[in-house]
Amino acid sequence: MRTQSTMDSCVLALVLAFLVAPAHASEPWLNETEVYGTTANSGGGNGVFVGLTLIQSAAAKGAVCLDGSLPGYHLHRGFGSGANSWLVNLEGGGWCNDVKSCVFRKGGRRGSSNHMERQLQFTGILSNRPEENPDFYNWNRVKVRYCDGGSFTGEGADASAGLYFRGQRIWQATMDDLMAQGMRYANQALLSGCSAGGVSTILHCDEFHGLFPSNTRVKCLADAGMFLDTVDIAGRREMRSFFNDIVRLQGSGRSLPRSCTSRMDKTSCFFPQNVVPNIQTPTFILNTAYDVWQLQQSVAPKTADPQGQWRGCRMNHASCNSNQLQFLQGFRNQMLNAVSGFSASRQNGVFINSCFAHCQSERQDTWYASNSPRLGNKRIAEAVGDWFFERGNTKYTDCAYPCDGTCHHLVFRGDH
């Protein structure tokens, strides 16, 4: 049972490690964690702590982190009815788009296994407790660490800076290792990830499906991965410029889905909205309509707001004025339009709630708790489970803010 002290500590401050800002390399906070509070009581979960496994065979394949260290993952074995089921979760954590930002990144856990935590607690969709994760708690659950800065797509290097862009090789080496660990015998498998890991999930979804025999049930869950090719408050496309830098620096183009690059430029194919229409594998898109990461870094970045008029709104949705909310409603409409065709397919699922948040599948309080966000009276874990096991409705789209009273909004304690 969750203790009051645990709950209090979670309410006071939670470290949102995956909110790594894709700003200019000169920004000192590029790869720092961000501290936030929520407007709902947060539950940290009681999941098991799982040790880090470094992939020893990766070095010979050139599958290394930005600094040349070995990649790794955390695996907690399944049991009972889940012994032959596999959940592979791709870690998020932003990107690096130039040599300077990648050099900075390789000095931390997002660019080097030398700095990774040796144990991670599995919560939310990774929890081993049925009361916290009813459908996947007894599966083989894997957290794949993210240390390439390019959503597992890079293929290149910068010798003078001591940088290795080997994301695609890391992906392949990790999958090879997991298959050898027993994943080849899976009767069902789910690839998931949030934020940059959500992008990775979409970009690698069909590739993941291709690892398994045709009679294996394989699906993908992308959480907070719908980064839109949108115009910011100054009329610029900061996110497109940033993604273009990543693709060019890391040589990502050859790893992006051919179903997209055969009809669009490579940078466009780093945007999930241009990839999801052609995904063959059943996929579930979980996203907030007002993604706070995108609000802070691509919709109203500080570079587009020199007078600081959006400062309060960036930090707390309750501080947004009517004109700002109108702009954000336009962003919501773009989000809904981006998934409209995808949503029409019977095999796909969506859960887009009108919350100011980012990543909801790995946080216990938003995944499955007594006060978790709901649409159609379904918590996120229930909606995802119904979709995966084909138990019922798989399409949930919220009304516009502020109609949803179940949201766990993120409120930041400093400007970003």
Tab-separated table of C-alpha atoms in Angstrom:
chain	number	residue	atom	x	y	z
A	1	MET	CA	0.000	0.000	0.000
A	2	ARG	CA	1.266	3.466	-0.893
A	3	THR	CA	2.469	5.415	2.121
A	4	GLN	CA	1.427	8.991	2.779
A	5	SER	CA	5.061	10.110	2.811
A	6	THR	CA	5.554	8.626	-0.651
A	7	MET	CA	2.479	10.425	-1.924
A	8	ASP	CA	3.541	13.695	-0.327
A	9	SER	CA	7.007	13.536	-1.823
A	10	CYS	CA	5.538	12.891	-5.250
A	11	VAL	CA	3.162	15.807	-4.890
A	12	LEU	CA	5.899	18.172	-3.747
A	13	ALA	CA	8.276	17.523	-6.636
A	14	LEU	CA	8.645	15.014	-9.411
A	15	VAL	CA	11.520	14.942	-11.845
A	16	LEU	CA	10.315	14.813	-15.415
A	17	ALA	CA	13.477	13.339	-16.890
A	18	PHE	CA	12.096	12.961	-20.375
A	19	LEU	CA	11.360	16.650	-20.826
A	20	VAL	CA	14.651	17.547	-22.448
A	21	ALA	CA	14.313	20.776	-24.349
A	22	PRO	CA	15.162	20.848	-28.052
A	23	ALA	CA	16.476	24.355	-28.018
A	24	HIS	CA	19.563	25.952	-29.448
A	25	ALA	CA	22.789	24.376	-28.293
A	26	SER	CA	23.725	27.535	-26.464
A	27	GLU	CA	20.887	27.010	-23.995
A	28	PRO	CA	22.492	25.760	-20.759
A	29	TRP	CA	19.425	23.739	-19.784
A	30	LEU	CA	19.441	21.646	-22.933
A	31	ASN	CA	19.710	18.268	-21.244
A	32	GLU	CA	18.671	19.058	-17.698
A	33	THR	CA	15.713	17.545	-15.934
A	34	GLU	CA	12.723	19.683	-15.131
A	35	VAL	CA	10.831	19.806	-11.842
A	36	TYR	CA	7.085	20.178	-11.794
A	37	GLY	CA	3.976	19.749	-9.719
A	38	THR	CA	0.549	18.563	-10.808
A	39	THR	CA	-2.944	19.829	-10.149
A	40	ALA	CA	-3.978	16.331	-9.108
A	41	ASN	CA	-2.641	14.085	-6.372
A	42	SER	CA	0.258	12.123	-7.863
A	43	GLY	CA	0.988	8.484	-7.105
A	44	GLY	CA	4.531	7.341	-7.777
A	45	GLY	CA	3.686	3.654	-7.815
A	46	ASN	CA	5.265	0.747	-5.976
A	47	GLY	CA	6.830	-1.069	-8.893
A	48	VAL	CA	9.907	-3.236	-8.698
A	49	PHE	CA	13.444	-1.883	-9.160
A	50	VAL	CA	15.132	-3.520	-12.161
A	51	GLY	CA	18.860	-3.693	-12.884
A	52	LEU	CA	20.651	-2.455	-16.000
A	53	THR	CA	21.937	-4.972	-18.549
A	54	LEU	CA	24.662	-3.744	-20.896
A	55	ILE	CA	24.637	-5.380	-24.337
A	56	GLN	CA	28.119	-6.884	-24.568
A	57	SER	CA	27.732	-7.942	-28.201
A	58	ALA	CA	26.896	-4.384	-29.294
A	59	ALA	CA	30.462	-3.043	-29.529
A	60	ALA	CA	31.454	-5.460	-32.301
A	61	LYS	CA	28.452	-4.191	-34.295
A	62	GLY	CA	29.379	-0.557	-33.753
A	63	ALA	CA	26.150	-0.157	-31.796
A	64	VAL	CA	27.300	2.334	-29.190
A	65	CYS	CA	26.056	5.398	-27.337
A	66	LEU	CA	27.074	8.924	-28.296
A	67	ASP	CA	30.309	8.571	-26.299
A	68	GLY	CA	31.121	5.056	-27.519
A	69	SER	CA	29.900	3.222	-24.405
A	70	LEU	CA	27.696	0.116	-24.555
A	71	PRO	CA	23.912	0.506	-24.841
A	72	GLY	CA	21.643	-1.243	-22.386
A	73	TYR	CA	18.193	-2.151	-21.149
A	74	HIS	CA	16.339	-3.184	-18.004
A	75	LEU	CA	14.430	-6.490	-18.219
A	76	HIS	CA	11.966	-7.843	-15.680
A	77	ARG	CA	10.851	-11.350	-16.518
A	78	GLY	CA	7.238	-12.272	-17.039
A	79	PHE	CA	5.438	-15.069	-15.256
A	80	GLY	CA	2.266	-17.114	-15.344
A	81	SER	CA	-0.027	-16.211	-18.219
A	82	GLY	CA	2.400	-13.475	-19.300
A	83	ALA	CA	5.525	-15.638	-19.530
A	84	ASN	CA	5.536	-15.515	-23.340
A	85	SER	CA	4.306	-11.942	-23.729
A	86	TRP	CA	6.719	-9.031	-24.229
A	87	LEU	CA	6.411	-5.288	-23.665
A	88	VAL	CA	9.360	-3.308	-25.030
A	89	ASN	CA	9.415	0.323	-23.892
A	90	LEU	CA	11.730	2.789	-25.634
A	91	GLU	CA	13.018	5.482	-23.289
A	92	GLY	CA	12.464	9.130	-24.204
A	93	GLY	CA	14.562	12.187	-23.474
A	94	GLY	CA	14.650	14.764	-26.263
A	95	TRP	CA	17.312	14.954	-28.967
A	96	CYS	CA	20.582	16.665	-29.845
A	97	ASN	CA	20.750	18.558	-33.111
A	98	ASP	CA	24.337	19.790	-33.452
A	99	VAL	CA	27.829	18.834	-32.330
A	100	LYS	CA	27.797	21.128	-29.320
A	101	SER	CA	24.523	19.813	-27.920
A	102	CYS	CA	25.522	16.198	-28.589
A	103	VAL	CA	28.873	16.669	-26.838
A	104	PHE	CA	26.970	18.092	-23.875
A	105	ARG	CA	24.534	15.211	-23.994
A	106	LYS	CA	27.189	12.485	-23.971
A	107	GLY	CA	28.232	13.659	-20.507
A	108	GLY	CA	24.959	12.389	-19.036
A	109	ARG	CA	22.720	9.338	-18.983
A	110	ARG	CA	21.080	10.292	-22.296
A	111	GLY	CA	24.360	9.892	-24.135
A	112	SER	CA	26.426	7.425	-22.124
A	113	SER	CA	25.746	4.218	-20.220
A	114	ASN	CA	28.551	5.275	-17.853
A	115	HIS	CA	26.091	7.764	-16.377
A	116	MET	CA	22.932	5.653	-16.443
A	117	GLU	CA	21.132	4.606	-13.280
A	118	ARG	CA	22.025	1.018	-12.453
A	119	GLN	CA	18.439	0.387	-11.369
A	120	LEU	CA	15.131	1.867	-12.509
A	121	GLN	CA	11.757	1.560	-10.851
A	122	PHE	CA	9.104	0.146	-13.150
A	123	THR	CA	5.836	2.062	-12.765
A	124	GLY	CA	2.762	2.651	-14.896
A	125	ILE	CA	2.712	0.390	-17.942
A	126	LEU	CA	5.921	-1.242	-16.658
A	127	SER	CA	4.662	-2.004	-13.143
A	128	ASN	CA	4.701	-5.615	-11.921
A	129	ARG	CA	1.625	-5.101	-9.725
A	130	PRO	CA	-1.856	-6.012	-11.042
A	131	GLU	CA	-3.466	-3.189	-9.068
A	132	GLU	CA	-1.215	-0.724	-10.935
A	133	ASN	CA	-1.032	-2.356	-14.370
A	134	PRO	CA	-3.898	-4.805	-14.839
A	135	ASP	CA	-3.160	-6.114	-18.349
A	136	PHE	CA	0.631	-6.145	-18.625
A	137	TYR	CA	1.938	-6.614	-15.056
A	138	ASN	CA	3.094	-10.217	-15.589
A	139	TRP	CA	4.590	-9.768	-19.048
A	140	ASN	CA	8.295	-9.652	-19.807
A	141	ARG	CA	8.774	-5.880	-19.518
A	142	VAL	CA	11.795	-4.086	-20.971
A	143	LYS	CA	12.961	-0.489	-20.686
A	144	VAL	CA	15.417	0.200	-23.519
A	145	ARG	CA	17.766	3.018	-22.546
A	146	TYR	CA	18.102	5.974	-24.901
A	147	CYS	CA	21.645	7.184	-25.486
A	148	ASP	CA	21.898	8.190	-29.153
A	149	GLY	CA	19.978	11.484	-29.232
A	150	GLY	CA	18.230	10.661	-32.515
A	151	SER	CA	15.274	8.415	-31.629
A	152	PHE	CA	17.257	5.283	-32.548
A	153	THR	CA	17.715	6.398	-36.180
A	154	GLY	CA	21.278	7.708	-36.521
A	155	GLU	CA	23.978	6.177	-38.722
A	156	GLY	CA	27.213	8.125	-38.704
A	157	ALA	CA	29.892	9.679	-36.523
A	158	ASP	CA	31.923	12.811	-35.876
A	159	ALA	CA	35.424	11.613	-35.090
A	160	SER	CA	36.808	15.040	-34.239
A	161	ALA	CA	34.169	15.469	-31.500
A	162	GLY	CA	34.284	11.854	-30.355
A	163	LEU	CA	30.610	11.343	-31.241
A	164	TYR	CA	28.923	8.190	-32.476
A	165	PHE	CA	25.505	8.464	-34.131
A	166	ARG	CA	24.519	4.824	-34.025
A	167	GLY	CA	20.880	4.814	-33.024
A	168	GLN	CA	19.767	2.422	-35.757
A	169	ARG	CA	22.510	-0.044	-34.836
A	170	ILE	CA	21.562	0.242	-31.152
A	171	TRP	CA	17.968	-0.566	-32.081
A	172	GLN	CA	19.038	-3.650	-34.046
A	173	ALA	CA	21.551	-4.865	-31.451
A	174	THR	CA	18.958	-4.484	-28.697
A	175	MET	CA	16.315	-6.378	-30.638
A	176	ASP	CA	18.835	-9.131	-31.438
A	177	ASP	CA	19.713	-9.459	-27.762
A	178	LEU	CA	16.094	-9.523	-26.630
A	179	MET	CA	15.207	-12.126	-29.236
A	180	ALA	CA	18.037	-14.277	-27.829
A	181	GLN	CA	16.629	-13.673	-24.331
A	182	GLY	CA	13.397	-15.385	-25.385
A	183	MET	CA	11.433	-12.693	-27.189
A	184	ARG	CA	11.558	-14.800	-30.368
A	185	TYR	CA	9.033	-17.125	-28.718
A	186	ALA	CA	6.567	-14.345	-27.899
A	187	ASN	CA	2.930	-15.036	-28.625
A	188	GLN	CA	2.163	-11.328	-28.274
A	189	ALA	CA	4.338	-8.203	-28.169
A	190	LEU	CA	3.823	-4.478	-27.635
A	191	LEU	CA	6.321	-1.753	-28.518
A	192	SER	CA	5.808	1.466	-26.562
A	193	GLY	CA	7.524	4.709	-25.635
A	194	CYS	CA	6.776	8.282	-24.615
A	195	SER	CA	8.057	11.624	-25.904
A	196	ALA	CA	11.163	11.014	-28.050
A	197	GLY	CA	10.484	7.358	-27.274
A	198	GLY	CA	7.015	7.816	-28.738
A	199	VAL	CA	8.608	9.092	-31.931
A	200	SER	CA	10.963	6.077	-31.869
A	201	THR	CA	7.980	3.759	-31.475
A	202	ILE	CA	6.241	5.168	-34.541
A	203	LEU	CA	9.412	5.184	-36.648
A	204	HIS	CA	10.273	1.574	-35.738
A	205	CYS	CA	6.787	0.087	-35.380
A	206	ASP	CA	6.613	-1.886	-38.628
A	207	GLU	CA	10.264	-2.890	-38.202
A	208	PHE	CA	9.378	-4.325	-34.774
A	209	HIS	CA	6.431	-6.197	-36.266
A	210	GLY	CA	8.740	-7.713	-38.865
A	211	LEU	CA	10.783	-9.471	-36.168
A	212	PHE	CA	7.967	-11.899	-35.426
A	213	PRO	CA	6.077	-14.660	-37.236
A	214	SER	CA	2.774	-13.645	-38.799
A	215	ASN	CA	0.755	-15.437	-36.114
A	216	THR	CA	2.218	-13.319	-33.286
A	217	ARG	CA	-0.018	-10.478	-32.112
A	218	VAL	CA	2.186	-7.362	-32.426
A	219	LYS	CA	1.068	-3.793	-31.768
A	220	CYS	CA	2.560	-0.379	-30.938
A	221	LEU	CA	1.690	2.329	-28.388
A	222	ALA	CA	3.031	5.861	-28.945
A	223	ASP	CA	2.624	8.139	-25.915
A	224	ALA	CA	3.190	11.904	-26.329
A	225	GLY	CA	4.995	11.283	-29.589
A	226	MET	CA	2.837	13.372	-31.941
A	227	PHE	CA	5.231	16.285	-32.356
A	228	LEU	CA	3.535	18.468	-34.942
A	229	ASP	CA	5.079	20.341	-37.827
A	230	THR	CA	3.397	23.487	-36.594
A	231	VAL	CA	3.857	27.244	-36.823
A	232	ASP	CA	4.859	28.921	-33.558
A	233	ILE	CA	3.556	32.209	-32.145
A	234	ALA	CA	6.116	34.148	-34.203
A	235	GLY	CA	5.129	32.441	-37.453
A	236	ARG	CA	8.218	30.222	-37.607
A	237	ARG	CA	8.583	26.452	-37.709
A	238	GLU	CA	11.121	25.857	-34.943
A	239	MET	CA	10.382	22.141	-34.726
A	240	ARG	CA	10.943	21.583	-38.456
A	241	SER	CA	14.268	23.404	-38.286
A	242	PHE	CA	15.280	21.347	-35.259
A	243	PHE	CA	14.281	17.995	-36.753
A	244	ASN	CA	16.050	18.906	-40.000
A	245	ASP	CA	19.266	19.471	-38.029
A	246	ILE	CA	18.935	16.055	-36.345
A	247	VAL	CA	18.333	14.205	-39.591
A	248	ARG	CA	21.284	15.884	-41.306
A	249	LEU	CA	23.720	15.593	-38.387
A	250	GLN	CA	22.951	11.994	-37.485
A	251	GLY	CA	22.366	10.597	-40.974
A	252	SER	CA	18.881	9.464	-39.965
A	253	GLY	CA	17.377	9.506	-43.442
A	254	ARG	CA	18.291	5.948	-44.395
A	255	SER	CA	16.644	4.587	-41.216
A	256	LEU	CA	13.304	6.359	-41.614
A	257	PRO	CA	10.322	4.357	-42.902
A	258	ARG	CA	10.448	3.871	-46.657
A	259	SER	CA	6.662	4.193	-46.752
A	260	CYS	CA	7.236	7.879	-45.958
A	261	THR	CA	10.591	8.725	-47.556
A	262	SER	CA	9.363	7.356	-50.889
A	263	ARG	CA	6.885	10.235	-51.073
A	264	MET	CA	8.232	13.007	-48.789
A	265	ASP	CA	11.520	14.611	-47.766
A	266	LYS	CA	13.485	13.040	-44.919
A	267	THR	CA	12.802	15.772	-42.368
A	268	SER	CA	9.051	15.450	-42.945
A	269	CYS	CA	9.405	11.734	-42.236
A	270	PHE	CA	10.826	12.425	-38.768
A	271	PHE	CA	7.418	13.906	-37.931
A	272	PRO	CA	5.088	11.107	-36.779
A	273	GLN	CA	2.072	12.776	-38.423
A	274	ASN	CA	3.573	11.906	-41.817
A	275	VAL	CA	4.422	8.325	-40.863
A	276	VAL	CA	1.274	7.114	-39.108
A	277	PRO	CA	-0.949	7.181	-42.221
A	278	ASN	CA	1.093	4.317	-43.692
A	279	ILE	CA	1.855	2.217	-40.605
A	280	GLN	CA	0.743	-1.350	-41.278
A	281	THR	CA	0.977	-2.503	-37.643
A	282	PRO	CA	-1.981	-1.812	-35.310
A	283	THR	CA	-1.035	1.309	-33.342
A	284	PHE	CA	-2.476	3.285	-30.436
A	285	ILE	CA	-1.807	7.012	-30.156
A	286	LEU	CA	-1.981	8.420	-26.632
A	287	ASN	CA	-1.501	12.178	-26.475
A	288	THR	CA	-2.696	15.282	-24.724
A	289	ALA	CA	-4.336	17.852	-26.980
A	290	TYR	CA	-2.230	20.556	-25.296
A	291	ASP	CA	1.142	18.859	-25.000
A	292	VAL	CA	3.173	20.977	-22.571
A	293	TRP	CA	6.495	20.009	-24.112
A	294	GLN	CA	5.323	21.345	-27.454
A	295	LEU	CA	3.735	24.377	-25.812
A	296	GLN	CA	7.069	25.299	-24.226
A	297	GLN	CA	9.466	24.350	-27.001
A	298	SER	CA	7.721	24.521	-30.376
A	299	VAL	CA	4.440	26.447	-29.995
A	300	ALA	CA	5.611	29.293	-27.739
A	301	PRO	CA	9.379	28.924	-27.266
A	302	LYS	CA	11.218	31.731	-25.512
A	303	THR	CA	13.002	32.570	-28.762
A	304	ALA	CA	9.614	33.446	-30.291
A	305	ASP	CA	8.492	35.387	-27.220
A	306	PRO	CA	11.110	38.103	-26.566
A	307	GLN	CA	8.634	40.236	-24.590
A	308	GLY	CA	7.763	37.297	-22.308
A	309	GLN	CA	4.035	37.573	-22.972
A	310	TRP	CA	3.680	33.780	-22.948
A	311	ARG	CA	5.843	33.191	-19.877
A	312	GLY	CA	2.973	32.633	-17.471
A	313	CYS	CA	1.024	30.515	-19.939
A	314	ARG	CA	4.077	28.315	-20.590
A	315	MET	CA	4.412	27.594	-16.881
A	316	ASN	CA	0.757	27.162	-15.959
A	317	HIS	CA	-2.254	26.729	-18.238
A	318	ALA	CA	-4.382	28.661	-15.739
A	319	SER	CA	-2.369	31.776	-16.605
A	320	CYS	CA	-3.209	31.678	-20.323
A	321	ASN	CA	-5.399	34.547	-21.518
A	322	SER	CA	-8.252	34.181	-23.979
A	323	ASN	CA	-6.111	34.958	-27.033
A	324	GLN	CA	-3.488	32.436	-25.968
A	325	LEU	CA	-6.126	29.787	-25.351
A	326	GLN	CA	-7.553	30.479	-28.790
A	327	PHE	CA	-4.098	29.858	-30.305
A	328	LEU	CA	-3.833	26.626	-28.314
A	329	GLN	CA	-7.280	25.523	-29.467
A	330	GLY	CA	-5.901	25.846	-32.993
A	331	PHE	CA	-3.019	23.577	-31.990
A	332	ARG	CA	-5.541	21.053	-30.638
A	333	ASN	CA	-7.377	21.127	-33.959
A	334	GLN	CA	-4.119	20.366	-35.750
A	335	MET	CA	-3.532	17.429	-33.403
A	336	LEU	CA	-6.987	16.012	-34.117
A	337	ASN	CA	-6.575	16.527	-37.868
A	338	ALA	CA	-3.211	14.757	-37.766
A	339	VAL	CA	-4.795	11.560	-36.436
A	340	SER	CA	-8.155	11.715	-38.222
A	341	GLY	CA	-7.260	9.372	-41.079
A	342	PHE	CA	-5.253	7.107	-38.775
A	343	SER	CA	-8.190	6.912	-36.371
A	344	ALA	CA	-10.540	5.744	-39.103
A	345	SER	CA	-8.803	2.362	-39.269
A	346	ARG	CA	-10.463	-0.309	-37.143
A	347	GLN	CA	-7.105	-1.720	-36.037
A	348	ASN	CA	-5.882	1.563	-34.524
A	349	GLY	CA	-6.722	3.275	-31.238
A	350	VAL	CA	-6.571	6.843	-29.944
A	351	PHE	CA	-6.866	8.508	-26.545
A	352	ILE	CA	-6.480	12.271	-26.854
A	353	ASN	CA	-7.471	14.098	-23.703
A	354	SER	CA	-7.648	17.871	-23.332
A	355	CYS	CA	-4.991	18.127	-20.659
A	356	PHE	CA	-1.823	20.192	-20.261
A	357	ALA	CA	0.553	17.286	-19.739
A	358	HIS	CA	3.204	15.170	-21.434
A	359	CYS	CA	3.616	11.379	-21.185
A	360	GLN	CA	0.871	9.505	-19.349
A	361	SER	CA	1.662	5.793	-19.724
A	362	GLU	CA	4.745	5.561	-17.491
A	363	ARG	CA	3.453	7.724	-14.621
A	364	GLN	CA	1.399	5.686	-12.202
A	365	ASP	CA	-1.035	8.483	-11.383
A	366	THR	CA	-2.032	8.954	-15.023
A	367	TRP	CA	-1.791	5.329	-16.203
A	368	TYR	CA	-3.914	3.534	-13.622
A	369	ALA	CA	-4.895	4.964	-10.260
A	370	SER	CA	-8.166	5.779	-8.542
A	371	ASN	CA	-8.102	9.394	-9.769
A	372	SER	CA	-6.472	8.841	-13.164
A	373	PRO	CA	-7.652	10.805	-16.212
A	374	ARG	CA	-10.672	9.254	-17.899
A	375	LEU	CA	-12.498	9.448	-21.201
A	376	GLY	CA	-15.735	7.563	-21.632
A	377	ASN	CA	-15.214	6.517	-18.003
A	378	LYS	CA	-12.108	4.599	-19.076
A	379	ARG	CA	-8.683	5.139	-17.566
A	380	ILE	CA	-5.771	5.107	-20.005
A	381	ALA	CA	-4.656	1.621	-18.973
A	382	GLU	CA	-8.174	0.302	-19.545
A	383	ALA	CA	-8.469	1.966	-22.955
A	384	VAL	CA	-5.087	0.602	-24.078
A	385	GLY	CA	-5.898	-2.874	-22.741
A	386	ASP	CA	-9.266	-2.930	-24.501
A	387	TRP	CA	-7.530	-1.987	-27.750
A	388	PHE	CA	-4.703	-4.508	-27.454
A	389	PHE	CA	-6.988	-7.405	-26.551
A	390	GLU	CA	-9.799	-6.201	-28.830
A	391	ARG	CA	-12.340	-6.002	-26.039
A	392	GLY	CA	-14.323	-2.983	-27.229
A	393	ASN	CA	-14.143	0.703	-28.102
A	394	THR	CA	-10.663	1.961	-28.971
A	395	LYS	CA	-11.342	5.585	-29.944
A	396	TYR	CA	-11.450	8.297	-27.281
A	397	THR	CA	-11.265	11.987	-28.142
A	398	ASP	CA	-11.920	14.670	-25.534
A	399	CYS	CA	-13.938	17.859	-25.782
A	400	ALA	CA	-11.922	21.086	-25.760
A	401	TYR	CA	-10.325	22.570	-22.625
A	402	PRO	CA	-11.577	23.288	-19.963
A	403	CYS	CA	-14.327	20.655	-20.020
A	404	ASP	CA	-12.305	17.701	-18.640
A	405	GLY	CA	-12.141	17.622	-14.851
A	406	THR	CA	-10.052	14.419	-14.654
A	407	CYS	CA	-6.803	15.862	-16.060
A	408	HIS	CA	-3.501	15.808	-14.206
A	409	HIS	CA	-2.156	19.101	-15.546
A	410	LEU	CA	1.545	19.873	-15.243
A	411	VAL	CA	2.412	23.151	-13.498
A	412	PHE	CA	6.032	24.213	-13.804
A	413	ARG	CA	8.022	25.898	-11.062
A	414	GLY	CA	10.350	27.909	-13.232
A	415	ASP	CA	10.416	29.283	-16.738
A	416	HIS	CA	11.867	27.119	-19.471
